[in-house]
Coordinates of C-alpha atoms in Angstrom, one line a residue:
M1 CA 0.0 0.0 0.0
I2 CA 2.8 2.4 0.9
Q3 CA 4.7 1.6 -2.3
C4 CA 1.6 2.6 -4.2
L5 CA 1.3 5.9 -2.4
F6 CA 5.0 6.7 -2.9
F7 CA 5.1 5.8 -6.6
S8 CA 1.8 7.5 -7.2
T9 CA 3.4 10.7 -5.8
I10 CA 6.2 10.3 -8.3
S11 CA 3.8 9.6 -11.1
L12 CA 1.7 12.6 -10.2
L13 CA 4.7 14.9 -10.3
V14 CA 5.9 13.5 -13.7
C15 CA 2.5 13.3 -15.4
S16 CA 1.2 16.6 -14.2
N17 CA 4.2 18.3 -16.0
F18 CA 4.3 16.3 -19.1
S19 CA 3.2 18.9 -21.6
V20 CA 3.8 22.5 -20.5
G21 CA 4.7 24.4 -17.3
F22 CA 3.7 23.2 -13.9
M23 CA 2.6 26.6 -12.6
T24 CA 0.8 28.0 -15.6
R25 CA -1.2 25.2 -17.1
S26 CA -4.9 24.6 -16.3
L27 CA -6.9 21.4 -16.0
P28 CA -10.4 21.1 -17.5
I29 CA -13.1 20.3 -14.9
Q30 CA -16.3 19.1 -16.4
K31 CA -19.4 21.2 -15.7
S32 CA -21.2 19.5 -12.8
F33 CA -22.2 22.3 -10.5
N34 CA -25.7 23.6 -9.9
L35 CA -25.9 27.4 -10.5
K36 CA -28.0 28.0 -7.4
V37 CA -25.4 26.3 -5.3
L38 CA -22.6 28.3 -6.9
K39 CA -24.5 31.6 -6.4
R40 CA -25.0 30.8 -2.8
Y41 CA -21.3 30.8 -2.2
G42 CA -20.5 33.5 -4.8
L43 CA -18.6 31.2 -7.1
E44 CA -20.6 31.4 -10.3
R45 CA -18.0 33.6 -12.1
E46 CA -15.1 31.4 -11.1
Y47 CA -16.9 28.4 -12.7
G48 CA -17.7 30.1 -16.0
Y49 CA -21.2 31.7 -15.3
H50 CA -21.6 35.3 -16.4
D51 CA -25.0 37.0 -16.0
G52 CA -26.7 33.6 -15.7
N53 CA -25.2 32.2 -18.8
Y54 CA -22.6 29.4 -18.9
T55 CA -19.8 30.5 -21.2
N56 CA -17.7 27.4 -21.4
D57 CA -18.3 23.6 -21.5
F58 CA -15.4 23.2 -19.2
V59 CA -14.3 25.2 -16.2
T60 CA -10.7 25.5 -15.3
M61 CA -8.7 25.1 -12.1
S62 CA -5.0 25.7 -12.1
R63 CA -2.8 22.8 -11.4
R64 CA -1.3 24.7 -8.5
E65 CA -4.8 25.1 -7.0
L66 CA -5.7 21.5 -7.7
M67 CA -2.5 20.0 -6.2
G68 CA -2.5 22.5 -3.3
S69 CA -6.1 21.6 -2.5
A70 CA -5.4 17.9 -2.7
F71 CA -2.3 18.2 -0.5
T72 CA -4.2 20.3 2.0
T73 CA -7.1 17.9 2.0
G74 CA -4.8 14.9 2.5
L75 CA -3.0 16.5 5.3
F76 CA -6.2 17.6 7.0
F77 CA -7.6 14.0 6.6
S78 CA -4.4 12.6 8.2
L79 CA -4.6 15.0 11.1
C80 CA -8.2 14.1 11.6
T81 CA -7.3 10.5 11.5
S82 CA -4.6 11.1 14.2
A83 CA -7.2 12.7 16.4
V84 CA -9.3 9.5 16.5
A85 CA -6.4 7.0 16.4
N86 CA -6.0 4.7 19.3
A87 CA -3.4 5.8 21.8
D88 CA -0.2 3.8 22.1
D89 CA -1.1 2.3 25.5
D90 CA 1.3 -0.6 26.0
G91 CA 0.0 -1.5 29.5
L92 CA 3.4 -1.6 31.3
E93 CA 2.4 1.4 33.4
D94 CA -0.2 -1.0 35.0
I95 CA 2.3 -3.6 36.1
G96 CA 1.1 -5.2 39.3
I97 CA 4.3 -5.4 41.4
G98 CA 4.8 -1.7 41.6
D99 CA 4.7 1.7 39.9
G100 CA 5.7 1.4 36.2
K101 CA 6.5 4.5 34.4
W102 CA 8.4 5.8 31.3
T103 CA 11.2 8.1 32.3
M104 CA 13.3 10.3 30.0
S105 CA 16.5 8.5 29.3
N106 CA 18.8 11.5 30.0
S107 CA 17.3 11.8 33.5
V108 CA 18.1 8.2 34.6
K109 CA 21.0 8.2 37.0
G110 CA 23.8 6.0 35.9
G111 CA 22.3 5.3 32.4
T112 CA 20.0 2.6 31.3
S113 CA 22.7 -0.1 31.6
R114 CA 23.7 0.6 35.2
I115 CA 24.3 -2.4 37.6
S116 CA 27.5 -3.3 39.1
N117 CA 27.6 -6.5 41.3
S118 CA 23.8 -7.0 41.1
F119 CA 22.1 -9.1 43.7
V120 CA 19.8 -10.4 41.0
P121 CA 20.9 -13.4 38.9
A122 CA 20.2 -13.1 35.2
S123 CA 18.3 -16.4 35.2
F124 CA 16.1 -15.1 38.0
A125 CA 15.3 -11.9 36.0
T126 CA 14.5 -13.7 32.8
Y127 CA 12.2 -16.2 34.4
T128 CA 10.5 -13.4 36.4
T129 CA 9.8 -11.8 33.0
R130 CA 8.1 -15.0 31.8
I131 CA 6.0 -15.1 35.0
L132 CA 4.9 -11.5 34.5
I133 CA 4.0 -12.1 30.9
N134 CA 1.8 -15.0 32.0
Y135 CA 0.2 -13.7 35.2
D136 CA 0.5 -9.9 35.2
A137 CA -2.3 -8.2 33.2
G138 CA -0.3 -5.1 32.3
T139 CA 2.8 -7.0 31.2
R140 CA 0.6 -9.6 29.3
K141 CA -1.1 -6.7 27.4
W142 CA 2.3 -5.2 26.5
W143 CA 3.6 -8.6 25.3
D144 CA 0.5 -9.3 23.2
G145 CA 1.0 -5.9 21.6
R146 CA 4.5 -6.8 20.7
L147 CA 3.4 -10.1 19.2
N148 CA 0.9 -8.2 17.1
K149 CA 3.3 -5.4 16.2
Y150 CA 5.8 -7.8 14.7
S151 CA 3.3 -10.3 13.3
L152 CA 3.8 -9.2 9.6
L153 CA 7.6 -9.5 9.7
P154 CA 9.5 -12.6 8.4
K155 CA 10.0 -15.2 11.1
N156 CA 13.7 -14.5 11.6
E157 CA 13.1 -10.8 12.0
Q158 CA 10.2 -11.5 14.4
A159 CA 12.5 -13.6 16.6
V160 CA 15.1 -10.9 16.7
K161 CA 12.6 -8.2 17.6
L162 CA 10.8 -10.2 20.2
G163 CA 14.1 -11.4 21.7
Q164 CA 15.3 -7.8 21.9
S165 CA 12.1 -6.7 23.6
F166 CA 12.2 -9.6 26.0
G167 CA 15.9 -8.9 26.9
C168 CA 15.4 -5.2 27.4
F169 CA 12.3 -5.7 29.6
S170 CA 14.2 -8.4 31.6
R171 CA 16.9 -5.7 32.2
S172 CA 14.3 -3.3 33.5
V173 CA 13.0 -6.1 35.8
Q174 CA 16.5 -6.8 37.0
L175 CA 17.2 -3.1 37.8
A176 CA 13.8 -2.8 39.6
I177 CA 14.4 -5.9 41.8
D178 CA 18.0 -4.8 42.5
A179 CA 16.8 -1.4 43.7
F180 CA 14.1 -3.1 45.8
L181 CA 16.7 -5.3 47.5
R182 CA 19.1 -2.4 48.1
G183 CA 16.3 -0.6 49.8
S184 CA 15.7 -3.5 52.3
A185 CA 17.5 -4.1 55.6
T186 CA 19.2 -7.1 54.1
V187 CA 19.1 -8.9 50.7
E188 CA 17.5 -11.9 52.4
E189 CA 14.8 -9.8 53.8
G190 CA 14.3 -8.2 50.4
Y191 CA 13.8 -11.5 48.7
A192 CA 11.4 -12.7 51.4
N193 CA 9.3 -9.6 50.9
L194 CA 9.5 -10.1 47.1
F195 CA 8.3 -13.7 47.5
K196 CA 5.3 -12.5 49.6
L197 CA 4.5 -9.9 47.0
F198 CA 4.4 -12.5 44.1
I199 CA 2.3 -14.9 46.1
E200 CA -0.1 -12.1 47.0
K201 CA -0.4 -10.7 43.5
Y202 CA -0.2 -13.8 41.3
G203 CA -0.4 -17.0 43.5
T204 CA -4.1 -17.5 43.1
T205 CA -3.8 -21.0 41.6
Q206 CA -1.8 -24.0 42.4
E207 CA 0.0 -23.8 39.0
A208 CA 0.9 -20.1 39.7
R209 CA 2.4 -21.0 43.1
R210 CA 4.4 -23.9 41.5
Q211 CA 5.9 -21.4 39.0
I212 CA 6.7 -18.9 41.7
G213 CA 8.3 -21.7 43.7
L214 CA 10.5 -22.6 40.6
L215 CA 11.4 -18.9 40.3
F216 CA 12.7 -18.5 43.8
A217 CA 14.4 -21.9 43.7
I218 CA 16.7 -20.4 41.1
L219 CA 18.2 -18.1 43.7
P220 CA 21.4 -19.1 45.5
N221 CA 20.8 -20.8 48.8
P222 CA 21.5 -17.8 51.1
Y223 CA 18.9 -15.7 49.3
Q224 CA 16.1 -18.3 49.2
P225 CA 13.1 -17.3 51.5
S226 CA 12.1 -19.8 54.1
E227 CA 8.5 -19.3 53.1
L228 CA 9.3 -21.1 49.8
S229 CA 8.4 -24.3 51.6
M230 CA 4.7 -23.6 50.8
C231 CA 5.5 -24.1 47.1
A232 CA 7.8 -27.1 47.6
I233 CA 6.8 -30.7 47.1
S234 CA 7.5 -33.7 49.3
R235 CA 10.4 -36.1 48.9
D236 CA 8.1 -38.9 47.9
T237 CA 6.8 -36.9 45.0
V238 CA 10.4 -36.2 44.0
N239 CA 11.1 -39.9 43.8
L240 CA 8.1 -40.3 41.5
L241 CA 9.5 -37.6 39.3
T242 CA 12.9 -39.3 39.0
N243 CA 11.7 -41.4 36.1
A244 CA 10.1 -38.4 34.4
S245 CA 11.6 -36.9 31.3
N246 CA 14.0 -34.1 32.4
E247 CA 14.5 -32.7 28.9
L248 CA 14.2 -28.9 29.1
P249 CA 11.9 -27.6 26.4
N250 CA 13.3 -25.1 23.9
M251 CA 12.0 -22.0 25.5
M252 CA 13.4 -19.7 22.9
D253 CA 10.7 -20.7 20.5
N254 CA 8.1 -19.2 22.8
M255 CA 9.1 -16.4 25.1
K256 CA 5.8 -16.9 27.0
A257 CA 6.4 -20.5 27.8
L258 CA 7.0 -21.7 31.4
L259 CA 8.6 -24.8 32.8
P260 CA 6.1 -27.7 32.3
G261 CA 4.5 -29.7 35.0
E262 CA 7.2 -32.3 35.5
F263 CA 9.5 -29.6 36.9
Q264 CA 8.9 -29.0 40.6
C265 CA 10.4 -27.1 43.5
F266 CA 11.5 -29.4 46.4
Y267 CA 13.5 -29.0 49.6
N268 CA 16.8 -30.9 49.7
K269 CA 17.5 -31.6 53.4
S270 CA 21.1 -32.6 52.9
E271 CA 21.9 -29.3 51.2
K272 CA 19.3 -27.4 53.3
A273 CA 18.3 -25.6 50.1
F274 CA 15.4 -25.5 47.6
S275 CA 16.1 -26.7 44.1
I276 CA 14.4 -27.6 40.9
N277 CA 13.8 -31.3 40.0
P278 CA 14.5 -32.6 37.4
P279 CA 17.5 -30.3 37.6
I280 CA 18.1 -27.7 34.9
S281 CA 21.3 -25.8 33.9
L282 CA 21.3 -22.2 35.1
Y283 CA 23.9 -21.1 32.6
E284 CA 24.6 -17.5 31.9
I285 CA 26.6 -16.9 28.7
G286 CA 27.6 -13.6 27.2
I287 CA 26.1 -12.8 23.8
D288 CA 27.1 -10.2 21.2
D289 CA 24.3 -9.0 19.0
E290 CA 22.0 -11.9 18.4
F291 CA 19.1 -9.8 19.5
G292 CA 20.4 -6.4 18.4
Q293 CA 22.5 -5.7 21.4
T294 CA 25.0 -7.3 23.8
G295 CA 23.7 -9.2 26.8
T296 CA 23.5 -12.5 28.6
A297 CA 21.8 -15.7 27.5
T298 CA 20.0 -17.8 30.1
F299 CA 17.8 -20.9 30.0
A300 CA 14.8 -18.6 30.2
G301 CA 15.9 -16.2 27.5
P302 CA 18.2 -13.3 26.9
I303 CA 18.7 -10.3 29.2
G304 CA 19.9 -7.2 27.5
S305 CA 22.6 -4.7 28.4
K306 CA 20.1 -1.9 28.4
S307 CA 16.6 -1.4 29.8
L308 CA 13.5 -1.2 27.7
E309 CA 13.4 2.0 25.7
R310 CA 11.1 3.8 23.3
E311 CA 11.0 7.0 21.4
L312 CA 9.0 9.8 22.9
P313 CA 5.5 9.1 21.7
N314 CA 4.6 12.7 20.7
F315 CA 6.9 15.6 19.7
S316 CA 5.9 19.1 20.7
M317 CA 6.2 22.1 18.4
D318 CA 9.3 23.2 20.3
I319 CA 11.0 19.9 19.4
Y320 CA 10.1 20.3 15.7
A321 CA 11.4 23.9 15.8
L322 CA 14.7 22.7 17.3
F323 CA 14.9 20.1 14.5
G324 CA 14.5 23.0 12.0
I325 CA 17.2 25.1 13.7
S326 CA 19.5 22.1 13.7
G327 CA 18.8 21.2 10.1
G328 CA 18.9 24.8 8.8
T329 CA 22.2 25.6 10.5
G330 CA 23.7 22.3 9.3
C331 CA 22.6 22.7 5.7
A332 CA 23.6 26.4 5.5
I333 CA 27.1 25.6 6.8
T334 CA 27.7 22.6 4.7
H335 CA 26.5 24.2 1.5
S336 CA 28.6 27.3 2.2
V337 CA 31.7 25.1 2.4
V338 CA 31.1 23.5 -0.9
I339 CA 30.0 26.5 -2.9
P340 CA 33.1 26.4 -5.1
L341 CA 32.3 22.7 -5.9
D342 CA 28.7 23.6 -6.6
V343 CA 29.8 26.4 -9.0
V344 CA 32.0 24.0 -10.9
K345 CA 29.2 21.4 -11.0
T346 CA 26.7 24.0 -12.4
R347 CA 29.2 25.3 -15.0
K348 CA 29.9 21.8 -16.2
Q349 CA 26.1 21.3 -16.7
T350 CA 25.4 24.7 -18.3
D351 CA 28.5 25.2 -20.4
P352 CA 29.1 22.4 -23.0
E353 CA 32.7 23.6 -23.5
M354 CA 33.5 22.8 -19.8
A355 CA 31.6 19.6 -19.7
S356 CA 34.5 17.4 -20.8
G357 CA 37.1 18.9 -18.5
S358 CA 37.9 17.6 -15.0
L359 CA 36.9 19.3 -11.8
M360 CA 40.3 20.9 -11.4
Q361 CA 40.4 22.0 -15.1
T362 CA 37.0 23.6 -14.8
A363 CA 37.9 25.3 -11.5
S364 CA 41.1 26.7 -13.0
E365 CA 39.3 28.0 -16.0
I366 CA 36.8 29.8 -13.9
V367 CA 39.5 31.4 -11.7
K368 CA 41.5 32.3 -14.8
N369 CA 38.6 34.1 -16.5
E370 CA 36.7 35.5 -13.5
G371 CA 39.2 35.5 -10.6
P372 CA 38.8 33.6 -7.3
A373 CA 35.5 35.3 -6.7
G374 CA 34.1 33.3 -9.6
L375 CA 34.1 30.2 -7.4
L376 CA 31.7 32.0 -4.9
L377 CA 29.1 32.9 -7.4
G378 CA 25.5 32.6 -6.1
A379 CA 26.7 32.4 -2.4
Q380 CA 23.8 34.5 -1.1
A381 CA 21.1 32.4 -2.8
T382 CA 22.9 29.2 -1.7
V383 CA 23.1 30.1 2.0
V384 CA 19.5 31.4 2.2
G385 CA 18.0 28.6 0.1
Y386 CA 19.6 25.8 2.0
L387 CA 18.9 27.5 5.3
W388 CA 15.2 27.3 4.4
Y389 CA 15.7 23.7 3.1
G390 CA 17.2 22.5 6.3
C391 CA 14.6 24.4 8.4
S392 CA 11.8 22.7 6.5
V393 CA 12.9 19.3 5.4
Y394 CA 14.2 17.8 8.6
P395 CA 11.2 18.6 10.9
S396 CA 8.8 17.8 8.1
Y397 CA 10.4 14.4 7.6
A398 CA 10.1 13.7 11.4
F399 CA 6.5 14.9 11.4
F400 CA 5.3 12.9 8.4
K401 CA 7.1 9.8 9.5
K402 CA 5.5 9.9 13.0
L403 CA 2.1 10.8 11.5
I404 CA 2.1 7.9 9.0
S405 CA 3.4 5.4 11.5
Q406 CA 1.2 6.3 14.4
A407 CA -2.0 7.9 13.0
V408 CA -2.5 6.5 9.5
L409 CA -1.2 2.9 9.8
S410 CA -1.7 0.2 12.4
P411 CA 1.5 -0.8 14.4
E412 CA 2.0 -4.1 12.6
V413 CA 1.7 -2.5 9.1
A414 CA 4.0 0.4 10.1
I415 CA 6.7 -2.0 11.3
A416 CA 6.5 -4.2 8.2
H417 CA 6.6 -1.2 5.9
G418 CA 9.3 0.9 7.6
N419 CA 11.2 1.5 4.3
D420 CA 8.1 2.6 2.5
I421 CA 7.2 5.0 5.3
A422 CA 10.7 6.5 5.1
L423 CA 10.3 7.0 1.4
L424 CA 6.9 8.6 1.6
A425 CA 7.8 10.8 4.5
G426 CA 11.0 11.9 2.7
A427 CA 8.9 12.7 -0.5
L428 CA 6.4 14.8 1.5
A429 CA 9.1 16.6 3.3
A430 CA 10.8 17.4 -0.1
I431 CA 7.6 18.9 -1.4
V432 CA 7.4 21.3 1.6
A433 CA 11.1 22.3 1.2
S434 CA 10.8 22.8 -2.6
L435 CA 8.2 25.5 -2.3
G436 CA 10.8 27.9 -0.8
L437 CA 13.9 26.5 -2.4
T438 CA 12.8 26.9 -6.1
P439 CA 13.0 30.7 -6.4
L440 CA 16.4 30.8 -4.6
E441 CA 17.7 27.9 -6.7
A442 CA 16.7 29.7 -9.9
A443 CA 18.5 32.9 -8.7
R444 CA 21.6 30.8 -7.9
I445 CA 21.7 29.1 -11.3
R446 CA 21.2 32.4 -13.1
T447 CA 24.1 34.0 -11.2
V448 CA 26.5 31.1 -11.8
A449 CA 25.5 30.6 -15.5
D450 CA 25.6 34.4 -16.4
P451 CA 27.7 36.2 -13.8
S452 CA 28.2 39.3 -15.9
V453 CA 24.5 40.1 -15.7
Y454 CA 23.4 38.8 -12.3
R455 CA 26.4 39.0 -10.0
S456 CA 26.0 42.6 -9.1
K457 CA 22.3 42.3 -8.5
G458 CA 22.5 40.0 -5.5
V459 CA 19.9 37.4 -4.6
I460 CA 17.0 39.9 -4.2
G461 CA 17.8 41.7 -7.4
T462 CA 18.1 38.5 -9.3
I463 CA 14.8 37.3 -8.0
Q464 CA 13.2 40.6 -9.0
E465 CA 14.8 40.5 -12.4
I466 CA 13.5 37.0 -13.1
A467 CA 10.0 37.9 -11.8
T468 CA 9.8 40.9 -14.2
E469 CA 11.2 39.2 -17.4
D470 CA 7.7 38.1 -18.5
E471 CA 4.8 40.3 -17.8
A472 CA 2.3 37.5 -18.4
L473 CA 4.0 35.1 -16.0
G474 CA 5.3 37.6 -13.5
W475 CA 6.5 36.0 -10.3
K476 CA 5.5 32.6 -11.6
K477 CA 8.6 32.7 -13.8
L478 CA 10.5 32.0 -10.6
Y479 CA 8.9 28.6 -10.5
A480 CA 9.7 27.7 -14.1
G481 CA 12.0 24.9 -12.8
F482 CA 9.6 23.8 -10.0
A483 CA 8.6 20.6 -11.7
S484 CA 12.1 19.3 -12.2
L485 CA 13.4 20.6 -8.9
L486 CA 10.4 19.0 -7.1
T487 CA 10.9 15.7 -8.9
R488 CA 14.6 15.8 -8.1
Q489 CA 14.0 16.7 -4.5
V490 CA 11.3 14.1 -4.0
I491 CA 13.6 11.4 -5.4
F492 CA 16.7 12.7 -3.7
G493 CA 15.1 13.4 -0.3
S494 CA 13.3 10.1 0.1
I495 CA 16.3 8.1 -0.9
K496 CA 18.5 10.2 1.3
F497 CA 16.7 9.6 4.5
L498 CA 16.0 6.0 3.8
A499 CA 19.6 5.2 2.9
F500 CA 21.0 7.1 5.9
E501 CA 18.8 5.3 8.4
R502 CA 19.5 1.8 6.9
A503 CA 23.2 2.5 6.7
C504 CA 23.3 3.5 10.3
E505 CA 21.3 0.4 11.3
S506 CA 23.7 -1.8 9.4
I507 CA 26.8 -0.3 10.8
F508 CA 25.5 -0.4 14.4
K509 CA 24.4 -4.0 13.9
L510 CA 27.9 -5.0 12.8
W511 CA 29.6 -2.9 15.6
P512 CA 27.1 -2.3 18.4
S513 CA 29.8 -0.7 20.6
L514 CA 29.9 2.3 18.2
Q515 CA 26.7 3.5 19.9
D516 CA 28.3 3.8 23.3
A517 CA 30.4 7.0 22.7
T518 CA 29.2 10.3 21.2
W519 CA 32.2 10.6 18.8
T520 CA 31.8 7.2 17.4
S521 CA 28.1 7.8 16.8
L522 CA 28.9 11.0 14.9
L523 CA 31.5 9.1 12.9
V524 CA 28.8 6.7 11.9
S525 CA 26.6 9.6 10.8
V526 CA 29.4 10.8 8.5
V527 CA 29.9 7.4 6.9
A528 CA 26.2 6.8 6.5
G529 CA 25.6 10.3 5.2
G530 CA 28.3 9.8 2.5
I531 CA 26.6 6.6 1.4
S532 CA 23.2 8.2 1.4
G533 CA 24.4 11.2 -0.6
T534 CA 26.1 9.1 -3.2
L535 CA 23.1 6.8 -3.7
S536 CA 20.7 9.7 -3.8
C537 CA 22.8 11.6 -6.3
V538 CA 23.0 8.8 -8.9
I539 CA 19.3 8.2 -8.8
S540 CA 18.3 11.9 -9.0
Q541 CA 20.9 13.0 -11.5
P542 CA 18.7 13.2 -14.6
A543 CA 16.2 15.5 -12.8
D544 CA 19.0 17.7 -11.7
S545 CA 20.3 18.1 -15.2
V546 CA 16.8 19.0 -16.5
L547 CA 16.4 21.5 -13.7
T548 CA 19.6 23.2 -14.7
Y549 CA 18.7 23.1 -18.4
V550 CA 15.2 24.6 -17.8
A551 CA 16.7 27.4 -15.6
R552 CA 19.3 28.5 -18.1
N553 CA 17.0 28.5 -21.2
S554 CA 14.5 31.3 -21.1
E555 CA 12.5 29.8 -24.0
S556 CA 12.0 26.6 -22.1
E557 CA 10.6 28.0 -18.9
N558 CA 7.5 25.9 -19.1
L559 CA 9.1 22.6 -19.8
G560 CA 8.2 19.7 -17.6
V561 CA 10.5 16.9 -16.5
I562 CA 9.6 14.5 -19.3
E563 CA 9.5 17.1 -22.0
G564 CA 12.7 18.7 -20.8
S565 CA 14.5 15.3 -20.8
L566 CA 13.4 14.6 -24.3
T567 CA 14.5 18.1 -25.5
M568 CA 17.9 17.6 -23.9
V569 CA 18.4 14.2 -25.4
Q570 CA 17.3 15.4 -28.9
K571 CA 19.7 18.4 -28.8
E572 CA 22.6 17.1 -26.8
G573 CA 22.4 13.4 -26.6
I574 CA 21.5 11.0 -23.7
G575 CA 24.8 11.7 -22.0
S576 CA 23.5 15.2 -21.2
L577 CA 21.2 13.8 -18.5
F578 CA 24.3 12.6 -16.7
R579 CA 26.6 15.5 -17.4
G580 CA 28.7 16.5 -14.4
I581 CA 27.7 13.4 -12.4
G582 CA 31.3 12.8 -11.2
S583 CA 31.5 16.2 -9.6
R584 CA 27.9 15.9 -8.3
I585 CA 28.7 12.6 -6.6
I586 CA 31.6 14.2 -4.8
W587 CA 29.5 17.2 -3.9
S588 CA 26.5 15.2 -2.8
G589 CA 28.4 12.6 -0.8
S590 CA 30.4 15.2 1.1
I591 CA 27.5 17.6 1.6
I592 CA 25.0 15.0 2.9
A593 CA 27.7 13.6 5.2
G594 CA 28.3 17.0 6.6
Q595 CA 24.6 17.7 6.8
F596 CA 23.8 14.7 8.9
L597 CA 26.9 15.2 11.0
L598 CA 26.1 18.8 11.9
Y599 CA 22.4 18.0 12.2
D600 CA 23.3 15.4 14.9
V601 CA 25.8 17.8 16.5
F602 CA 23.3 20.7 16.8
R603 CA 20.5 18.3 17.9
S604 CA 22.8 17.2 20.7
L605 CA 23.7 20.7 21.7
L606 CA 20.0 21.8 21.7
G607 CA 18.9 18.8 23.7
V608 CA 16.8 17.0 21.0
S609 CA 19.2 14.2 20.1
T610 CA 17.8 10.6 19.8
A611 CA 18.9 9.9 23.3
D612 CA 17.3 13.1 24.6
L613 CA 14.0 12.1 23.0
S614 CA 13.9 8.5 24.2
Q615 CA 12.3 7.1 27.3
V616 CA 13.3 4.2 29.5
F617 CA 10.9 1.9 31.4
E618 CA 11.4 1.8 35.1
V619 CA 9.5 0.0 37.9
A620 CA 9.5 1.0 41.6
I621 CA 8.5 -2.2 43.4
F622 CA 6.1 -1.8 46.4
P623 CA 6.3 -4.3 49.3
S624 CA 3.3 -6.4 50.0
S625 CA 0.7 -5.0 52.2

């Protein structure tokens, strides 16, 4: 479904500009309105009625009005949908053993992976998690939600996601129990109170008491509560179980499974301790990234190195504003640094005599003919244009991605179509950014292509000059290249965000430790940004060439993407669509790497980094009444 929406967006952009200009053409709308209705709202003249007579078989609506109306309607519908969407209530706040709450990660003392010399064995924490999933209503609701959320993923991906969720929740449980024990007079007293709490909350059936007995029999002898005898069986029963199968079921196939009936808790008088019979191996083995992070494997499942985390469910307008500031600053700085490279790229695209030369040859030619200042042509338009671009595209992407994932699609569909959501959100963000970028990009290209005319005018003067060139078009002339720029930005923007996110995921999956330090995370942003920029550049190159062609040819101001491409191929050959791709790959790879690096840096400085916008699940365990 999401693929259809994305490619329909691309098709709409292309088809709507096939013949003539995007901003000046009109679409025929068949006469289907009642005159009385139109008069009631004062619209009869707009739809072709004059003095009660209909003057045209078809009424017209500009494409700008049609697409603007469609986009506004779609956005309004999505916002209305979000208003009635079910809240993401995962149930963990209702956990029965205490006060469960989501806390901002940056406010957690010691971080989400804190524990040194814990009093809680990993096996005890993981089996506690299984008991909570089975007997605690809030935890069971959360786990059922996870099962549904990942239900459309391939089996191997389901296993990884569920294992990661289980392991992180087990870590939260371990931290909660450890804090409870440290708040008690002694560790032994703490475990005794914890046992009473579990019996009170969940020990309503014989089977539940058996499972609680097995849980506390996992503890080392000194920590086992004396009250555990109420869950233990007699020695005679143990003898009967001796011949029973003691094969431990594969509990990794079902994270909800508990030890079957043949496993019992009994008191061993010789050892003066409780144990499980038939005996099981309480192994604890370190694991790397089988479940997306380092941790420990136990017989009852994995326990992660970090507590259960989630992204902040809703972003405020302040957060989106800070995204815009971070993105705008990052884009303005990076584009300012590569202005000389951008000038060379544009010259190679606009001047056939320079197209065959290398980057250094083209740059030398520009300096020779125009001086060093020639490499800074269009600097004003570049800085202002990409300041707007960054301020608009980054918060828009975050907004649309969250809107589609949470308000439009169900959780299981959103998880299964993560790539498609990223593409669609990137496309919608590019549309928003292109509205302000188009006039400034037109001014930049004019300045670089014909500096003798436009250099002295500055960005404002160049925009005014373009707007007054054609009295019929007026300011619409500034949007002559809107079709090709929009198509390029939609393709480039959607691929950019998707490629960056997947590259980061792949790198962190191979080397999880890179997430632990800020400087290594930023290094990953640089590498992933370079990959993203290169891939986006190659895919969007033809549209970029058409944009430049349309902007430099005054007679072709109304060309659409397809028509512009055909004209370029007819006049200059198919190679013209990829003219300057070498310099653009270098430009794109470096600039996108810089953008994401600075975006992450400024987000961190402004307190809206990924870590700042994540929450960790914590439980404050209450003693039994």
